[in-house]
C-alpha positions as MATLAB code, in Angstrom:
seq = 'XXXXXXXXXXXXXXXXXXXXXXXXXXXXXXXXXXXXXXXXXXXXXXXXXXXXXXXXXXXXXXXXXXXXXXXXXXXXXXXXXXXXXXXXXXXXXXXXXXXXXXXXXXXXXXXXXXXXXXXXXXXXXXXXXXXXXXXXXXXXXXXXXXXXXXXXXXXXXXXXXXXXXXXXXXXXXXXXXXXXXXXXXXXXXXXXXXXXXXXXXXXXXXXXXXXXXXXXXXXXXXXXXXXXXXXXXXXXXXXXXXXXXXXXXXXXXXXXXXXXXXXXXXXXXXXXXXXXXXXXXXXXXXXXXXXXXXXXXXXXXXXXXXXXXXXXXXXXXXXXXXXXXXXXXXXXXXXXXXXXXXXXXXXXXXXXXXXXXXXXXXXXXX';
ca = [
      30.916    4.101  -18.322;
      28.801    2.216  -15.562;
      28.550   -0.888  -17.707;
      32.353   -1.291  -18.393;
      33.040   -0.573  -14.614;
      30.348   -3.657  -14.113;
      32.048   -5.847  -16.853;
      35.717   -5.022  -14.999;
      34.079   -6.335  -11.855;
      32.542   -9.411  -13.342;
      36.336  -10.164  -14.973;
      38.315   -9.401  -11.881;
      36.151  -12.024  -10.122;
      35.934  -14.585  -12.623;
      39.788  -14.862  -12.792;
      40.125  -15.094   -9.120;
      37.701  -18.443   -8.832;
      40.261  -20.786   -8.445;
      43.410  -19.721  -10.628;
      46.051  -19.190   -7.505;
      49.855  -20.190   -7.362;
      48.772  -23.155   -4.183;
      45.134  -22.894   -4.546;
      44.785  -20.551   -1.074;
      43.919  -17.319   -2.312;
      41.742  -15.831    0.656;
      38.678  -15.877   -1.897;
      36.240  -14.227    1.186;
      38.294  -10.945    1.395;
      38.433  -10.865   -2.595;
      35.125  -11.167   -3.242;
      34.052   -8.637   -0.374;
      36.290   -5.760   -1.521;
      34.446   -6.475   -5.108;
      31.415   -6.620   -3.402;
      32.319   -2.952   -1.684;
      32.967   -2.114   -5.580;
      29.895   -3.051   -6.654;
      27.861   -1.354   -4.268;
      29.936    1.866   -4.551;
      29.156    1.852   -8.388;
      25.577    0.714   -7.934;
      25.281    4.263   -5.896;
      27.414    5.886   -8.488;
      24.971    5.030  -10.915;
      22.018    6.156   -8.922;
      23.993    9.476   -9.019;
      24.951    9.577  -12.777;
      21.187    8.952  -13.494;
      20.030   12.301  -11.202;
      23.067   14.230  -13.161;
      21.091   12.857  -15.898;
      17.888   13.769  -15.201;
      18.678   17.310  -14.106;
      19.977   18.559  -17.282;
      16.790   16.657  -19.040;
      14.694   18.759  -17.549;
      16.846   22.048  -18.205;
      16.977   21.365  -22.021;
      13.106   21.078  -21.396;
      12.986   24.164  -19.161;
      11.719   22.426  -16.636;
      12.330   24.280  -13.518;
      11.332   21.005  -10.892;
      14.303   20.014   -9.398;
      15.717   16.112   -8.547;
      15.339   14.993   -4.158;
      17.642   13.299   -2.502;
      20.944   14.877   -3.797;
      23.108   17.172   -3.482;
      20.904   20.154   -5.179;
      18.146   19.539   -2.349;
      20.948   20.926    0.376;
      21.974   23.338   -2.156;
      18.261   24.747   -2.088;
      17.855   24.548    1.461;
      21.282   26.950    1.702;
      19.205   29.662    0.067;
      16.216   29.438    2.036;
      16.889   31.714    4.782;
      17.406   34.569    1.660;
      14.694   33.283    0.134;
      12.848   33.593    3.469;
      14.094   37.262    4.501;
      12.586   38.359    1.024;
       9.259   36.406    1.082;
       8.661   38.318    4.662;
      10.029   42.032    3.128;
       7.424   41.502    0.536;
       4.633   40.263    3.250;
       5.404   42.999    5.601;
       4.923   45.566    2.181;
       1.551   44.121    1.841;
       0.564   44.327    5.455;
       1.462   47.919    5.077;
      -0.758   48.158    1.968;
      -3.454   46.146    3.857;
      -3.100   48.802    6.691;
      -3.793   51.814    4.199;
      -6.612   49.996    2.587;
      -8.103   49.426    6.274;
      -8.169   53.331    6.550;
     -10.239   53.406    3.416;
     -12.341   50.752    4.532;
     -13.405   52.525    7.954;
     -14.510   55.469    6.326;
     -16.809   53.694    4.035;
     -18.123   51.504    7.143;
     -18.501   54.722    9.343;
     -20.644   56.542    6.059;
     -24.185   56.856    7.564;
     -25.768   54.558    4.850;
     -23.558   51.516    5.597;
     -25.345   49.988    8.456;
     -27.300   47.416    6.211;
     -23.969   45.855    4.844;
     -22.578   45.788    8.396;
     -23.648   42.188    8.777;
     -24.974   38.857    6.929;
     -28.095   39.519    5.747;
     -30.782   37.900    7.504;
     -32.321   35.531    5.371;
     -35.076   34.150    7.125;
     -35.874   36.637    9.946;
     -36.401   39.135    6.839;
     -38.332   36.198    4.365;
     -36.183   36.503    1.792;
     -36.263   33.097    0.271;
     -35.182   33.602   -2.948;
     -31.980   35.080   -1.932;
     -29.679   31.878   -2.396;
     -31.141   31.858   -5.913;
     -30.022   34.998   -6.822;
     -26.799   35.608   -4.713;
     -23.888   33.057   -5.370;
     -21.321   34.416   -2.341;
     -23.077   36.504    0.491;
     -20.646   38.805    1.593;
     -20.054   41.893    4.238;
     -18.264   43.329    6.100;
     -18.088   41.426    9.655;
     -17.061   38.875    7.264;
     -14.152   40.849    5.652;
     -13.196   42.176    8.981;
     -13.193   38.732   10.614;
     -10.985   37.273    7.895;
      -8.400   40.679    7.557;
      -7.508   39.768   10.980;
      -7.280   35.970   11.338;
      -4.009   34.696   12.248;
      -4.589   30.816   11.165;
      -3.576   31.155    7.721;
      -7.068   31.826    5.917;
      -7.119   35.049    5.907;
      -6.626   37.250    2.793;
      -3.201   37.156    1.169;
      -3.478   39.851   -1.023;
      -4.767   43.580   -1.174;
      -6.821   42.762   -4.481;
      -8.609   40.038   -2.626;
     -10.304   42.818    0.000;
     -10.742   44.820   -2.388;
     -12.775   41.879   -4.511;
     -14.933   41.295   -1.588;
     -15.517   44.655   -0.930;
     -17.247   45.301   -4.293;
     -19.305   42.247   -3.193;
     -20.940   43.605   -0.605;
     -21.952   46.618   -2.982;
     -22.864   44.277   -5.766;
     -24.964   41.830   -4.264;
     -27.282   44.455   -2.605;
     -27.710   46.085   -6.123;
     -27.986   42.907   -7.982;
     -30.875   41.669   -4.859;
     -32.308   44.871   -4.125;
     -34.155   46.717   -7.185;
     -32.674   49.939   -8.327;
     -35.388   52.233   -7.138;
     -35.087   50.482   -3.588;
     -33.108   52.471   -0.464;
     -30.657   49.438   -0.315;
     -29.712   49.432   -3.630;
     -29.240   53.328   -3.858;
     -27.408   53.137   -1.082;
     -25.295   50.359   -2.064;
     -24.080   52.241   -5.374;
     -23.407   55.381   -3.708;
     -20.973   53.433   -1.242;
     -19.209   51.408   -4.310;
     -18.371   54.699   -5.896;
     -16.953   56.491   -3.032;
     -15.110   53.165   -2.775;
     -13.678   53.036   -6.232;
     -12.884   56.446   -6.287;
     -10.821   55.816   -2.902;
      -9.206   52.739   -4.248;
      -7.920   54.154   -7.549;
      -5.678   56.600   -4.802;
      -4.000   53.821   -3.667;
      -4.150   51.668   -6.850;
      -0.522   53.054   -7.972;
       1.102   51.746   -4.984;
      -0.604   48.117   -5.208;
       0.422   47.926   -8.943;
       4.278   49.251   -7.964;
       4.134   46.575   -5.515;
       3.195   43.182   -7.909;
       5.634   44.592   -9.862;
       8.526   44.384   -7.243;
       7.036   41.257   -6.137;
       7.073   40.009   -9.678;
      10.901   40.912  -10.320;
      12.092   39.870   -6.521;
      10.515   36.513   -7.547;
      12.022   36.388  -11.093;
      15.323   37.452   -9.460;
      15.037   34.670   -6.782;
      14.175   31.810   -9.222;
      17.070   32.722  -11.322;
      19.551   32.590   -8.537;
      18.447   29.514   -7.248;
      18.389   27.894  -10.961;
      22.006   28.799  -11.017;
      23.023   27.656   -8.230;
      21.506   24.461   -8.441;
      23.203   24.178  -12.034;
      26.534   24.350  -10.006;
      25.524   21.928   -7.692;
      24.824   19.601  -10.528;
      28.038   20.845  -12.316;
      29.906   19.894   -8.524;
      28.625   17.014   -8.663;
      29.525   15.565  -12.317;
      33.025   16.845  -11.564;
      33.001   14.665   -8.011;
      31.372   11.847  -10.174;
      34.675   11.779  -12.573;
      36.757   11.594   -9.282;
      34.706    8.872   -8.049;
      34.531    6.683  -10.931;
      38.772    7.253  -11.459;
      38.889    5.973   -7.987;
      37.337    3.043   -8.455;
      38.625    2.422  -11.662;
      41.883    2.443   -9.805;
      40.924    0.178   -7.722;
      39.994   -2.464   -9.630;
      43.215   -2.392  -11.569;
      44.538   -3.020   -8.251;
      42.504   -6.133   -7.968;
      43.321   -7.342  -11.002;
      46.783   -6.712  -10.489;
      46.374   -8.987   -7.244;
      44.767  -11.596   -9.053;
      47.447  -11.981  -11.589;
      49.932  -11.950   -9.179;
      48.181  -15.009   -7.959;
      46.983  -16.803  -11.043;
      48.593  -19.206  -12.417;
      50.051  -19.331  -16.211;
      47.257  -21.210  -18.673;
      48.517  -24.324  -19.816;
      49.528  -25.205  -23.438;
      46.255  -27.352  -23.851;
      44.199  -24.482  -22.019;
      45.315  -22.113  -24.876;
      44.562  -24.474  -27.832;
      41.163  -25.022  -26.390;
      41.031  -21.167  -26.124;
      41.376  -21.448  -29.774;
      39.087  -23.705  -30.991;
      36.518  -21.541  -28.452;
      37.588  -18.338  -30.680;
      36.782  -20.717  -33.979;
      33.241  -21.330  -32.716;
      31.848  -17.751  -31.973;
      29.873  -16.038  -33.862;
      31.298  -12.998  -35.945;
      29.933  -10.270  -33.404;
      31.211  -12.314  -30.502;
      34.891  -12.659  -32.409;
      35.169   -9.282  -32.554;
      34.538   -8.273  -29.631;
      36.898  -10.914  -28.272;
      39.356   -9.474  -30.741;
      38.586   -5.713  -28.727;
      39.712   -7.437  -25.808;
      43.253   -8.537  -27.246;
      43.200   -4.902  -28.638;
      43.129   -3.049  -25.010;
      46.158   -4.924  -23.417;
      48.189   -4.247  -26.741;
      47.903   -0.951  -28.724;
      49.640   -2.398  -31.606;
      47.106   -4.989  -32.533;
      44.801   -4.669  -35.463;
      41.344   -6.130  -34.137;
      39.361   -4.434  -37.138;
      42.038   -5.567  -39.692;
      40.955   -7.227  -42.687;
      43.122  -10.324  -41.691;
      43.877  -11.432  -37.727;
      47.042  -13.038  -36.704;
      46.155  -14.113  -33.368;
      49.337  -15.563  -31.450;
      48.379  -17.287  -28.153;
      52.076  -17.062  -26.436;
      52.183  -13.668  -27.060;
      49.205  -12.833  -25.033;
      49.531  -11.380  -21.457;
      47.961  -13.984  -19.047;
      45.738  -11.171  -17.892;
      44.702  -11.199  -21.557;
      44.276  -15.075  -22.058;
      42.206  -15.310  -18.644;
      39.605  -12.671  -19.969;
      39.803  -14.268  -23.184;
      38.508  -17.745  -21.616;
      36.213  -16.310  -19.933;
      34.502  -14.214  -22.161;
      34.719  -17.060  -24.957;
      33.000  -19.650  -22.577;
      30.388  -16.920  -21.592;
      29.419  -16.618  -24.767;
      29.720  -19.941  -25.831;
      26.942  -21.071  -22.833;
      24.812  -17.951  -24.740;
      24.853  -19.847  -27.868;
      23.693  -22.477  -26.407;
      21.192  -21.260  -24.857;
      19.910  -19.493  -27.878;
      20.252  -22.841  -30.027;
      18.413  -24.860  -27.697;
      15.214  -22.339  -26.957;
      14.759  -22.501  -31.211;
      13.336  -26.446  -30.905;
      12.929  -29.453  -32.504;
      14.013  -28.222  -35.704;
      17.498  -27.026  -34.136;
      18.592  -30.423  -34.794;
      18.283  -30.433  -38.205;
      19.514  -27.668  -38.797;
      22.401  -28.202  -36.606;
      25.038  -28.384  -39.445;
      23.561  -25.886  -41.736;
      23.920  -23.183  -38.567;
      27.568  -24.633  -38.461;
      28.243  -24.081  -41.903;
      26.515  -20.272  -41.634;
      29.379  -19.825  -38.576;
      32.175  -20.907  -40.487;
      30.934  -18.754  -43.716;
      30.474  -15.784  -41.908;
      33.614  -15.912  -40.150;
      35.500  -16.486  -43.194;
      33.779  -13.604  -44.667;
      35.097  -11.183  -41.638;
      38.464  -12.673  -43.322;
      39.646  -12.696  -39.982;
      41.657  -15.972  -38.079;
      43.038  -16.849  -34.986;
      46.729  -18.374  -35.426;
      46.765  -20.821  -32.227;
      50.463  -21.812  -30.928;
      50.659  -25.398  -29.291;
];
């Protein structure tokens, strides 16, 4: 559709050049309301090509959306419900957080947790192997310090403390051997631990899956409403693009209105123009003749082409598309070299054959 409102353009302005009743058609005006044209459907396109894209990537179930549209504003109209729930579920957590900090003092305040209390001390105590054999030191000034930070690195999940808190336990038994006080009393801790964590495991899992379907829920909402976005915008598209198609039969209505009528020897060099194309380019001039009258054949078998009888909307586009493609040939002929020349009237004599195999003519009225 964009390349036929392009080719409308390029016709409307290539009949105004010059073909006026006293030669004083205010050319600047015309050419900057086709210039407004072409900008609009240069923007148009831009916009049929993120239509495009968007249902690409939902055949692909993709769920990355297109910027700079329309479905970006759509988005950002959900965001505050998107927000309200995203904080709901946060302030859950918190509240989970809270009850695992009540488990969490109790194990701290147990008589035997003073040596987890702190980082170990690596070198006032000598222990110089202890980087080799513990990847992540951990305890709990360190779990403490990050349940309450406020900068954004601190833990965002329940499962996370409770990771870290095995840690502690774990690294003391994993340092420490298991006949040692330290190591005793770290496994004594981790299973008064786990058997207070499995209490409050239900309510965690109940809570990922809320999460899970509040999430699921969201996505889907927001998938459908950018799909109407995108369907809002196709339908504003067809308005768009009838608009300017409008528009430029207003133009060319103008033009006409202000072109003159094409001489008798401007329509018998028309046809010898037709004569000389090659069989794809005779078609489509044929197509042309075809959309300004219903009734003729172009894909007939045999053409009678009648000059006079043409609209001089018709014959205009005609010229011009036949001397466009003419300078093509040309161009084509001459980039094939020396040998061109030689071959000049054999490529003459393939025209004429494969026209005549088409078995369609042009019947030009002087």
């Amino acid at each position: 559709m964009m390349e036929t409102f392009g080719a409308s353009i390029s016709e409307v302005r290539n009949v105004a050049t010059g073909n006026s009743n006293d030669g004083t058609v205010e050319m600047e005006g015309f050419k900057q309301r086709v210039d407004e044209i072409i900008s609009k459907v240069d923007k148009l396109e831009q916009k049929v090509h993120d239509v495009e894209n968007f249902y690409s990537s939902v055949n692909k179930k993709q769920t990355n959306m297109l910027k700079g549209n329309s479905t970006t504003k759509d988005k950002e109209k959900h965001v505050p419900s998107i927000k309200k729930q995203q904080q709901d579920a946060l302030k859950r957590m918190q509240d989970l957080m809270r009850q695992f900090g009540t488990i969490l003092r109790q194990i701290t305040q147990h008589k035997w947790a003073w040596p987890f209390m702190q980082p170990v001390d690596v070198e006032g105590l000598g222990l110089h192997d202890y980087y080799e054999v513990i990847d992540k030191p951990m305890d709990f000034s360190t779990i403490k310090n990050q349940m309450e930070a406020k900068d954004g690195t601190g833990y965002k999940h329940i499962r996370e403390i409770c990771a870290d808190v095995r840690l502690v336990f774990k690294n003391a038994m994993k340092y420490n051997d298991e006949k040692s006080d330290v190591h005793v009393m770290a496994k004594t801790l981790l299973a008064k631990f786990e058997e207070k964590w499995l209490q409050l495991l239900p309510k965690v899992t109940e809570e990922e899956t809320r999460r899970e379907e509040e999430e699921a829920e969201a996505q889907l909402a927001l998938q459908v409403a950018q799909e109407a976005a995108q369907a809002k915008m196709a339908r504003d598209l067809s308005n768009e693009l009838y608009e300017v198609d409008v528009i430029l039969e207003e133009l060319r209505e103008m033009v006409l209105k202000r072109c003159r009528k094409m001489s008798t020897e401007e329509k018998r060099k028309l046809g010898d123009g037709l004569i000389r194309l090659s069989p794809d380019d005779l078609s489509k001039a044929l197509e042309i003749v075809a959309q300004s009258n219903p009734s003729f054949q172009a894909t007939a078998e045999e053409v009678d082409l009648d000059m006079d009888a043409q609209s001089e909307s018709t014959l205009w586009r005609l010229k011009y598309f036949v001397k466009e493609a003419l300078e093509v040939q040309g161009k084509n002929s001459g980039s094939m070299g020396g040998n061109e020349n030689q071959n000049n009237n054999k490529r003459k004599r393939e025209f004429c054959d494969a026209i005549a195999k088409t078995k369609k003519k042009t019947k030009k009225t002087t």
